[in-house]
Amino acid sequence: MTTTPTAVPTTTAVAGGIGTSPLRPDGIPKVRGEFAFSGDLHEEGMLWGATVRSPHARARILSIDPAPALAIPGVHAVLTQDDVPGRKTCGQAVKDQPVLADGETRFWGEPVAVVAADDAETAARAAAAVAVRYEPLDALTDPGEAERQGSVFRTMHVVNGDPDRRGEVVVEGYYETGTIDQAMLGTEAGLAVPDGEGGVDLYVATQWIHEDHEQLYASLGVEPGAARIHLSGIGGAFGAREDLTLQIHLCMLALHTGRPVKMVLDRAESFAAHVHRHPSRMWYRHEADPDGTLVRVEAKLIFDGGAYQTTSHAVIANGAYFAMGPYHCESVDVVGIATRTNNPPNGAMRGFGAVQVCFAYEAQMDKLAAALGMDPIDLRLRNALDAGDRLPTTGQVIEGAFPVAEVIRSLAAMPLPDAGPGGDPRHLPGGAGLTTTAADIRRGVGFAVGFKNIAFAESFDDYAEARVTLTPDGLLVETAAAEVGQGMVTVLQQIARTATGIEQVEVAFVDTAAIGSAGSTSASRQTQMTGGAVLEAAEAVRDEALRRAGGGTLSGEGVLRDGVVVATLADVLAEGPITELVRFRHPPTTAPSETGQGDLHAGFSVAAHRAVVDVDPDLGLVRVVQVDTAQDVGKALHPAALVGQLEGGILQGVGMAVMEELRIDDGVVRNASFTDYLLPTILDAPDVEAVLIEEPDHWGPFGAKGVGEPPTISSTAAVVAAIRDATGRDLTRAPVRPEDVAGV
Amino acid sequence: MEIARPTDLAGVLDALDADPAATLLAGGTDLMVEVTYGGRRPASVVALRRVDELATWEGRTIGSGVTWARIEHGPVRALAQAARTVGSPQIRSAGTIGGNLGTASPAGDGLPFLAAVDASVVLASTAGRRTLRWDEFLTGPKQNALQPGEVIVGVELPEHLPERQEFAKIGARNAMVISVASACLVREAGGATRIALGSVGPTPVRARRAEEMISAEPSPSPAAVAEFGRLVAEEVSPITDHRSTAEYRRHASGVLARRLLERCL
Ligand SMILES: Cc1cc2nc3c(=O)[nH]c(=O)nc-3n(C[C@H](O)[C@H](O)[C@H](O)COP(=O)(O)OP(=O)(O)OC[C@H]3O[C@@H](n4cnc5c(N)ncnc54)[C@H](O)[C@@H]3O)c2cc1C
């Protein structure tokens, strides 16, 4: 049990508290289609915006003539780089990306100009009519060539232990992963409304309104208070909304025209507008003693960052720090390079650098087990890290829970599904296409373990604000954290309920002017960060209410003593409002030394996946039958939502294993549509059984850990391992294509 | 944009006579994608969904407006198998066999069956009717012999359909996917065999040398089955694109040919 000791004696039992699975407040409206997503925004008299995008991977802009667009009736504005009122560039860490192209376009799809018109159709026609003359330039699209030219965003060199340590058993490997898209269902959308006094209110689906705000007001050239960002309904994120897309453009158009302006990207444009998961090239050398003790790992990682930095510096850092998995090793040497090319920019996506390396190091572990003649699970157990151990890359002592061996053992102990597929042909490789019969298939099983840090790292001042107010009816929780669909809204309610004994909790998502930053909804951090802030604030509210009533226990009816209400919530509030604002911080992290050493991370989570696949080796088709998982979750605050995260993350991992990839030729995306960027359908979805390992975290509320990313980290590696097991092929690239499996 | 909404075939033909360049709209599952993503802006449209005559299926004549949802549960085995692979349930309730012919995509899933059984396409205009064999109608990738002023009335199947008929389609996921390669094979009890393949050429490909070879084998040996697959793989003319490679498509054509033949023995 992990309940905070202070929470128990001062509150009554409450329905819908932590550890239960109450319905989410936005669930029924979403299922009924009544929930307003950002694409549903509407304001009287609004205009529609559209974007002119570069058709070249790299080109000089010789001229931009807005006249043909402005000549179309109903067109109100055509804006270019010259019209950006403030800072002409944006970006999260480094402001290297022009708000609108600065004379040269550096990737396919780069915004060159924006237009506003009376309706969406006219806006699209106007965007097509803006006459841009390009002189195509040689594009640098090969990350290897970029490395040779020194075109890089960050080079990491993580070195630890005795460089001369050598093992008797050595395996080497080269691995690649493709460019993967978040493919959130809600495309980029927003509405900017000018306030008539030079300011603007932006309603937008994003992951971190305060970070957006910093970049927004600087580029608009206005005081911070003159630009306000409000969260609107978010249809998924997965990292795609961490960088700005249409935010500044919308506000520029609104301020220029004096009219509200709305923009909704279509699916094709969405692929061009947001960053993707970095494609990777990875060389590995693992050395072990004959008993299976891992003694040295060398790796070189190249992640292509594309044209602008976005979060490449942090993604490659994760790649390097987590390059060898949750295992002991005496000696480590990892080089990580994020290249700058003319490919579309890559940045945040669920798993953030940990996914690519897991694909490689888990393949290496299997290869090493084979070379040692050892069972691959035994090899992992022999080298598994635990709490209190040092991470072999950064040298950090792991605090809190880190049950690597427990996760591996629990998963290995789960029963395997029945030996054969059932009679339904749709559940065979090829599915509805009827390509395959049971006689054509081979079954394989693969196992993989992955881990990652939680929350921001490398000395970043990571905090989350939340305000909790007692009202006569219950509690009001205010936050600027982005509910992207993951269910944070419910978890915050549950935390507040358990902390106070009050069931009635309303969560309000408020704007940048109304509260401080909650930090990004990313890095698996909001349950711990905003959840941590809500817990502290709710406990303070409870303590003040009890102080006013002279002690007792709190409930929705008021303060109780001996089961009798001695003061209603209204009575308690008669003295004045009770409201608590908390700025919550996790334990501080340090900046890395030159060799990547230090206490860089606030905490870690580990998960393992075991995939069972049926493969048709002749046609190279795969059906992922089952993916089971064990995950280190600290404490399951909302078991149903948690399992939802595991299932969804696994499905994303399955997609990356067998079908999802942006096909990019010379910097140009060839499959920017759901016709050709294939996501798993329900016929591709495996069954999932999950074991939750509950060992309390050292700082998460009630011992909870963030659970969002681990399901995506090792699921891809497990599925590909299973295909290797079924076919005997090396399969060193994800996603695996039918031609790779069939060997043609 | 002008939209005509005739309720019978005569009304369709009159509307086309008045405006031969009008765009025909059936289920809209191809056309609306072109409008939304391809920037296509038809000046005038003749909508066909209210025309019951086009949505009838009598014996061997399948009206152009018959949807995949109906064909999926219809009596023709291989065509039903093909229908099941078209898109999602929503697409199958709207999309029609006439629209598949109208689009004439190399990946059209209804086309290999029509090619394998040597079906014909019936066209009409105010000038009268004409019937074209499938290979006279399908002239290239996304090209067909439909003339301005004409509508596809339906598909005419031959009087006799072999009982043994199988269809299969490969895509990179297990449902709702554009074909990477597909095949339809029909075989008479006496051995006469025809096979047509989709997505491995500009129009459905009949592997005629392979057909000839295997039709002469009343009970083919494993070696003959393998040879059949090899010949089929030789006769297709696939390309490499972002969906697959020419090499894989060729290889897969041979595998599908062997498997479908075995299912028909
Ligand atoms: C999500 C999705 C998935 C799909 N999956 C598949 C698939 O798996 N396999 C597949 O084969 N197709 C697929 N398609 C394409 C499409 O559904 C089929 O081609 C369908 O058969 C088109 O029929 P329709 O009635 O919707 O045609 P429409 O879109 O109405 O018309 C298509 C074309 O045919 C013309 N046309 C229509 N009817 C006639 C007529 N009677 N006479 C003359 N011309 C006519 C139209 O003018 C137009 O040019 C998919 C489409 C979508 C959107």
CSV table of N, CA, C and O in Angstrom, one decimal, chain A residues 121 266-268 426 428 430-436 440 616 618-619 621-623 659 663 670 675-676 678-679 681 683-684 738-739 742 744, chain B residues 36-37 41 81 84-85 166-178 241-245 247-248 251-252 255-256 258-260 263:
chain,number,residue,atom,x,y,z
A,121,GLU,N,-12.7,27.1,-48.4
A,121,GLU,CA,-12.4,26.8,-49.8
A,121,GLU,C,-11.7,28.0,-50.4
A,121,GLU,O,-10.7,27.8,-51.2
A,266,ASP,N,-5.9,19.8,-43.0
A,266,ASP,CA,-6.4,18.5,-43.4
A,266,ASP,C,-5.3,17.4,-43.2
A,266,ASP,O,-4.2,17.7,-42.7
A,267,ARG,N,-5.6,16.1,-43.4
A,267,ARG,CA,-4.7,15.1,-43.0
A,267,ARG,C,-3.4,15.2,-43.7
A,267,ARG,O,-2.3,15.0,-43.1
A,268,ALA,N,-3.4,15.4,-45.0
A,268,ALA,CA,-2.2,15.5,-45.7
A,268,ALA,C,-1.3,16.6,-45.2
A,268,ALA,O,-0.1,16.4,-45.0
A,426,ARG,N,-9.8,-14.2,-40.9
A,426,ARG,CA,-9.4,-12.8,-40.7
A,426,ARG,C,-8.3,-12.7,-39.7
A,426,ARG,O,-7.7,-11.6,-39.5
A,428,LEU,N,-5.7,-14.6,-39.4
A,428,LEU,CA,-4.4,-15.1,-39.9
A,428,LEU,C,-3.7,-14.0,-40.6
A,428,LEU,O,-4.3,-12.9,-40.9
A,430,GLY,N,-2.4,-11.6,-43.4
A,430,GLY,CA,-3.2,-11.3,-44.6
A,430,GLY,C,-4.6,-11.0,-44.3
A,430,GLY,O,-5.3,-10.3,-45.1
A,431,GLY,N,-5.2,-11.4,-43.2
A,431,GLY,CA,-6.5,-11.1,-42.7
A,431,GLY,C,-7.6,-11.2,-43.8
A,431,GLY,O,-7.7,-12.3,-44.4
A,432,ALA,N,-8.3,-10.1,-44.0
A,432,ALA,CA,-9.5,-10.2,-44.9
A,432,ALA,C,-9.1,-10.5,-46.3
A,432,ALA,O,-9.9,-10.9,-47.1
A,433,GLY,N,-7.8,-10.4,-46.6
A,433,GLY,CA,-7.4,-10.6,-48.0
A,433,GLY,C,-7.3,-12.1,-48.3
A,433,GLY,O,-7.1,-12.5,-49.5
A,434,LEU,N,-7.5,-13.0,-47.3
A,434,LEU,CA,-7.6,-14.4,-47.6
A,434,LEU,C,-6.3,-15.0,-48.3
A,434,LEU,O,-6.4,-15.9,-49.1
A,435,THR,N,-5.2,-14.4,-48.0
A,435,THR,CA,-4.0,-14.9,-48.6
A,435,THR,C,-3.4,-16.2,-48.1
A,435,THR,O,-2.7,-16.9,-48.7
A,436,THR,N,-3.8,-16.4,-46.8
A,436,THR,CA,-3.0,-17.4,-46.0
A,436,THR,C,-3.9,-18.4,-45.3
A,436,THR,O,-5.0,-18.0,-44.8
A,440,ASP,N,0.1,-22.4,-43.8
A,440,ASP,CA,1.1,-21.5,-44.4
A,440,ASP,C,1.9,-20.8,-43.3
A,440,ASP,O,2.9,-20.1,-43.6
A,616,ASP,N,3.5,-15.6,-42.2
A,616,ASP,CA,3.4,-16.3,-43.5
A,616,ASP,C,4.8,-16.0,-44.2
A,616,ASP,O,4.9,-15.0,-44.8
A,618,ASP,N,6.3,-17.1,-46.8
A,618,ASP,CA,6.4,-17.0,-48.2
A,618,ASP,C,6.0,-15.6,-48.7
A,618,ASP,O,6.6,-15.1,-49.6
A,619,LEU,N,4.9,-15.1,-48.1
A,619,LEU,CA,4.4,-13.8,-48.5
A,619,LEU,C,4.9,-12.7,-47.6
A,619,LEU,O,4.7,-11.5,-47.9
A,621,LEU,N,3.9,-11.9,-44.7
A,621,LEU,CA,2.8,-11.2,-43.9
A,621,LEU,C,2.8,-11.7,-42.5
A,621,LEU,O,3.1,-12.8,-42.2
A,622,VAL,N,2.4,-10.8,-41.6
A,622,VAL,CA,2.5,-11.0,-40.2
A,622,VAL,C,1.1,-10.7,-39.5
A,622,VAL,O,0.5,-9.7,-39.9
A,623,ARG,N,0.7,-11.5,-38.6
A,623,ARG,CA,-0.4,-11.2,-37.8
A,623,ARG,C,0.1,-11.2,-36.3
A,623,ARG,O,0.6,-12.3,-35.9
A,659,MET,N,4.1,-1.9,-39.9
A,659,MET,CA,3.5,-1.1,-41.1
A,659,MET,C,3.7,0.4,-41.1
A,659,MET,O,3.8,0.9,-42.2
A,663,ARG,N,7.3,7.4,-45.8
A,663,ARG,CA,8.2,7.1,-46.9
A,663,ARG,C,8.7,8.5,-47.5
A,663,ARG,O,7.9,9.3,-48.0
A,670,ARG,N,6.2,10.8,-49.4
A,670,ARG,CA,5.4,10.2,-50.5
A,670,ARG,C,4.1,9.6,-50.0
A,670,ARG,O,3.2,9.2,-50.8
A,675,THR,N,-4.4,6.7,-46.4
A,675,THR,CA,-4.5,5.7,-47.4
A,675,THR,C,-3.1,4.9,-47.4
A,675,THR,O,-3.1,3.7,-47.6
A,676,ASP,N,-2.1,5.6,-47.2
A,676,ASP,CA,-0.7,5.0,-47.4
A,676,ASP,C,0.2,5.1,-46.2
A,676,ASP,O,1.1,4.4,-46.1
A,678,LEU,N,0.0,3.6,-43.0
A,678,LEU,CA,-1.0,2.6,-42.5
A,678,LEU,C,-0.9,2.5,-41.0
A,678,LEU,O,0.2,2.4,-40.5
A,679,LEU,N,-2.0,2.6,-40.4
A,679,LEU,CA,-2.1,2.4,-38.9
A,679,LEU,C,-2.8,1.1,-38.7
A,679,LEU,O,-3.6,0.7,-39.5
A,681,THR,N,-5.5,-1.6,-37.9
A,681,THR,CA,-6.9,-1.6,-37.7
A,681,THR,C,-7.2,-2.6,-36.6
A,681,THR,O,-6.3,-3.3,-36.1
A,683,LEU,N,-8.4,-5.4,-36.9
A,683,LEU,CA,-8.0,-6.8,-37.3
A,683,LEU,C,-6.5,-7.0,-37.1
A,683,LEU,O,-6.0,-8.1,-37.2
A,684,ASP,N,-5.7,-5.9,-36.9
A,684,ASP,CA,-4.3,-6.0,-36.7
A,684,ASP,C,-4.0,-5.9,-35.2
A,684,ASP,O,-2.8,-6.0,-34.9
A,738,PRO,N,6.9,-6.7,-45.8
A,738,PRO,CA,6.7,-8.0,-46.3
A,738,PRO,C,7.9,-8.5,-47.1
A,738,PRO,O,8.3,-9.7,-47.0
A,739,GLU,N,8.5,-7.6,-47.9
A,739,GLU,CA,9.7,-8.1,-48.7
A,739,GLU,C,10.9,-8.4,-47.8
A,739,GLU,O,11.7,-9.3,-48.2
A,742,ALA,N,9.9,-12.0,-46.5
A,742,ALA,CA,9.9,-13.0,-47.6
A,742,ALA,C,11.3,-13.1,-48.2
A,742,ALA,O,11.6,-14.0,-49.0
A,744,VAL,N,12.7,-11.0,-50.5
A,744,VAL,CA,12.8,-10.6,-51.9
A,744,VAL,C,13.0,-9.1,-52.1
A,744,VAL,O,12.7,-8.4,-51.2
B,36,THR,N,-11.8,16.3,-52.4
B,36,THR,CA,-11.3,16.9,-51.1
B,36,THR,C,-9.8,17.0,-51.2
B,36,THR,O,-9.2,18.0,-50.7
B,37,TYR,N,-9.1,16.0,-51.7
B,37,TYR,CA,-7.6,16.0,-51.7
B,37,TYR,C,-7.0,16.3,-53.0
B,37,TYR,O,-5.8,16.7,-53.1
B,41,ARG,N,-12.8,19.9,-59.2
B,41,ARG,CA,-14.0,20.7,-59.0
B,41,ARG,C,-14.9,20.5,-60.2
B,41,ARG,O,-14.9,21.3,-61.2
B,81,GLN,N,-15.6,-12.6,-52.2
B,81,GLN,CA,-14.3,-12.5,-51.5
B,81,GLN,C,-13.6,-11.2,-51.8
B,81,GLN,O,-13.1,-10.5,-50.9
B,84,ARG,N,-15.3,-8.3,-50.0
B,84,ARG,CA,-15.0,-8.2,-48.6
B,84,ARG,C,-13.7,-7.4,-48.3
B,84,ARG,O,-13.5,-6.8,-47.2
B,85,THR,N,-12.8,-7.4,-49.3
B,85,THR,CA,-11.5,-6.7,-49.1
B,85,THR,C,-11.6,-5.2,-49.4
B,85,THR,O,-10.7,-4.5,-49.2
B,166,GLU,N,-11.5,-18.5,-56.7
B,166,GLU,CA,-10.9,-18.0,-55.5
B,166,GLU,C,-10.3,-16.7,-55.7
B,166,GLU,O,-9.7,-16.5,-56.8
B,167,PHE,N,-10.4,-15.8,-54.8
B,167,PHE,CA,-9.7,-14.5,-54.8
B,167,PHE,C,-8.9,-14.3,-53.6
B,167,PHE,O,-9.2,-14.7,-52.5
B,168,ALA,N,-7.8,-13.6,-53.7
B,168,ALA,CA,-7.0,-13.2,-52.6
B,168,ALA,C,-6.2,-11.9,-52.9
B,168,ALA,O,-6.0,-11.6,-54.0
B,169,LYS,N,-6.0,-11.2,-51.8
B,169,LYS,CA,-5.4,-9.9,-52.0
B,169,LYS,C,-4.4,-9.6,-50.9
B,169,LYS,O,-4.6,-9.9,-49.7
B,170,ILE,N,-3.2,-9.1,-51.3
B,170,ILE,CA,-2.2,-8.7,-50.3
B,170,ILE,C,-2.1,-7.3,-50.1
B,170,ILE,O,-2.1,-6.5,-51.0
B,171,GLY,N,-2.1,-6.9,-48.8
B,171,GLY,CA,-1.8,-5.5,-48.4
B,171,GLY,C,-1.0,-5.5,-47.2
B,171,GLY,O,-0.8,-6.6,-46.6
B,172,ALA,N,-0.4,-4.4,-46.8
B,172,ALA,CA,0.5,-4.3,-45.7
B,172,ALA,C,-0.2,-4.3,-44.4
B,172,ALA,O,0.4,-4.1,-43.3
B,173,ARG,N,-1.5,-4.4,-44.3
B,173,ARG,CA,-2.2,-4.6,-43.1
B,173,ARG,C,-3.4,-5.5,-43.4
B,173,ARG,O,-3.7,-5.8,-44.5
B,174,ASN,N,-4.1,-6.0,-42.3
B,174,ASN,CA,-5.0,-7.1,-42.4
B,174,ASN,C,-6.4,-6.7,-42.9
B,174,ASN,O,-7.2,-7.6,-43.0
B,175,ALA,N,-6.7,-5.4,-43.0
B,175,ALA,CA,-8.0,-5.0,-43.5
B,175,ALA,C,-7.8,-3.6,-44.0
B,175,ALA,O,-6.9,-2.9,-43.6
B,176,MET,N,-8.8,-3.1,-44.8
B,176,MET,CA,-8.8,-1.7,-45.3
B,176,MET,C,-7.5,-1.2,-45.8
B,176,MET,O,-6.9,-0.3,-45.2
B,177,VAL,N,-7.1,-1.8,-46.9
B,177,VAL,CA,-5.8,-1.5,-47.4
B,177,VAL,C,-5.8,-1.6,-48.9
B,177,VAL,O,-6.5,-2.4,-49.5
B,178,ILE,N,-5.1,-0.7,-49.5
B,178,ILE,CA,-4.9,-0.8,-51.0
B,178,ILE,C,-4.1,-2.0,-51.4
B,178,ILE,O,-3.1,-2.3,-50.7
B,241,ASP,N,6.8,1.2,-56.2
B,241,ASP,CA,6.3,2.5,-55.7
B,241,ASP,C,6.4,2.6,-54.2
B,241,ASP,O,7.0,1.7,-53.6
B,242,HIS,N,5.7,3.6,-53.6
B,242,HIS,CA,5.9,3.7,-52.1
B,242,HIS,C,5.1,2.6,-51.4
B,242,HIS,O,5.2,2.5,-50.2
B,243,ARG,N,4.3,1.8,-52.1
B,243,ARG,CA,3.6,0.7,-51.4
B,243,ARG,C,4.4,-0.6,-51.4
B,243,ARG,O,4.1,-1.4,-50.5
B,244,SER,N,5.2,-0.8,-52.4
B,244,SER,CA,5.9,-2.1,-52.4
B,244,SER,C,6.9,-2.0,-53.6
B,244,SER,O,7.1,-1.0,-54.2
B,245,THR,N,7.6,-3.2,-53.7
B,245,THR,CA,8.6,-3.2,-54.8
B,245,THR,C,8.1,-4.1,-55.9
B,245,THR,O,7.3,-5.0,-55.7
B,247,GLU,N,9.9,-6.4,-57.3
B,247,GLU,CA,10.4,-7.8,-57.0
B,247,GLU,C,9.4,-8.5,-56.1
B,247,GLU,O,9.1,-9.6,-56.3
B,248,TYR,N,8.9,-7.8,-55.0
B,248,TYR,CA,8.0,-8.4,-54.1
B,248,TYR,C,6.7,-8.7,-54.8
B,248,TYR,O,6.1,-9.8,-54.7
B,251,HIS,N,7.1,-11.8,-57.0
B,251,HIS,CA,7.2,-13.0,-56.1
B,251,HIS,C,5.8,-13.3,-55.6
B,251,HIS,O,5.4,-14.5,-55.6
B,252,ALA,N,5.1,-12.3,-55.0
B,252,ALA,CA,3.8,-12.6,-54.4
B,252,ALA,C,2.8,-13.1,-55.4
B,252,ALA,O,1.9,-13.9,-55.1
B,255,VAL,N,3.3,-16.7,-55.7
B,255,VAL,CA,2.8,-17.5,-54.5
B,255,VAL,C,1.2,-17.5,-54.5
B,255,VAL,O,0.6,-18.6,-54.2
B,256,LEU,N,0.6,-16.4,-54.8
B,256,LEU,CA,-0.9,-16.3,-54.8
B,256,LEU,C,-1.4,-17.3,-55.8
B,256,LEU,O,-2.4,-18.0,-55.6
B,258,ARG,N,-0.1,-20.0,-57.0
B,258,ARG,CA,0.0,-21.4,-56.5
B,258,ARG,C,-1.1,-21.7,-55.5
B,258,ARG,O,-1.8,-22.8,-55.6
B,259,ARG,N,-1.2,-20.8,-54.6
B,259,ARG,CA,-2.2,-21.1,-53.5
B,259,ARG,C,-3.6,-21.1,-54.0
B,259,ARG,O,-4.4,-22.0,-53.6
B,260,LEU,N,-4.0,-20.2,-54.9
B,260,LEU,CA,-5.3,-20.2,-55.4
B,260,LEU,C,-5.6,-21.4,-56.2
B,260,LEU,O,-6.7,-22.0,-56.1
B,263,ARG,N,-6.3,-24.3,-53.9
B,263,ARG,CA,-7.6,-24.2,-53.3
B,263,ARG,C,-8.7,-24.6,-54.3
B,263,ARG,O,-9.8,-24.9,-53.9
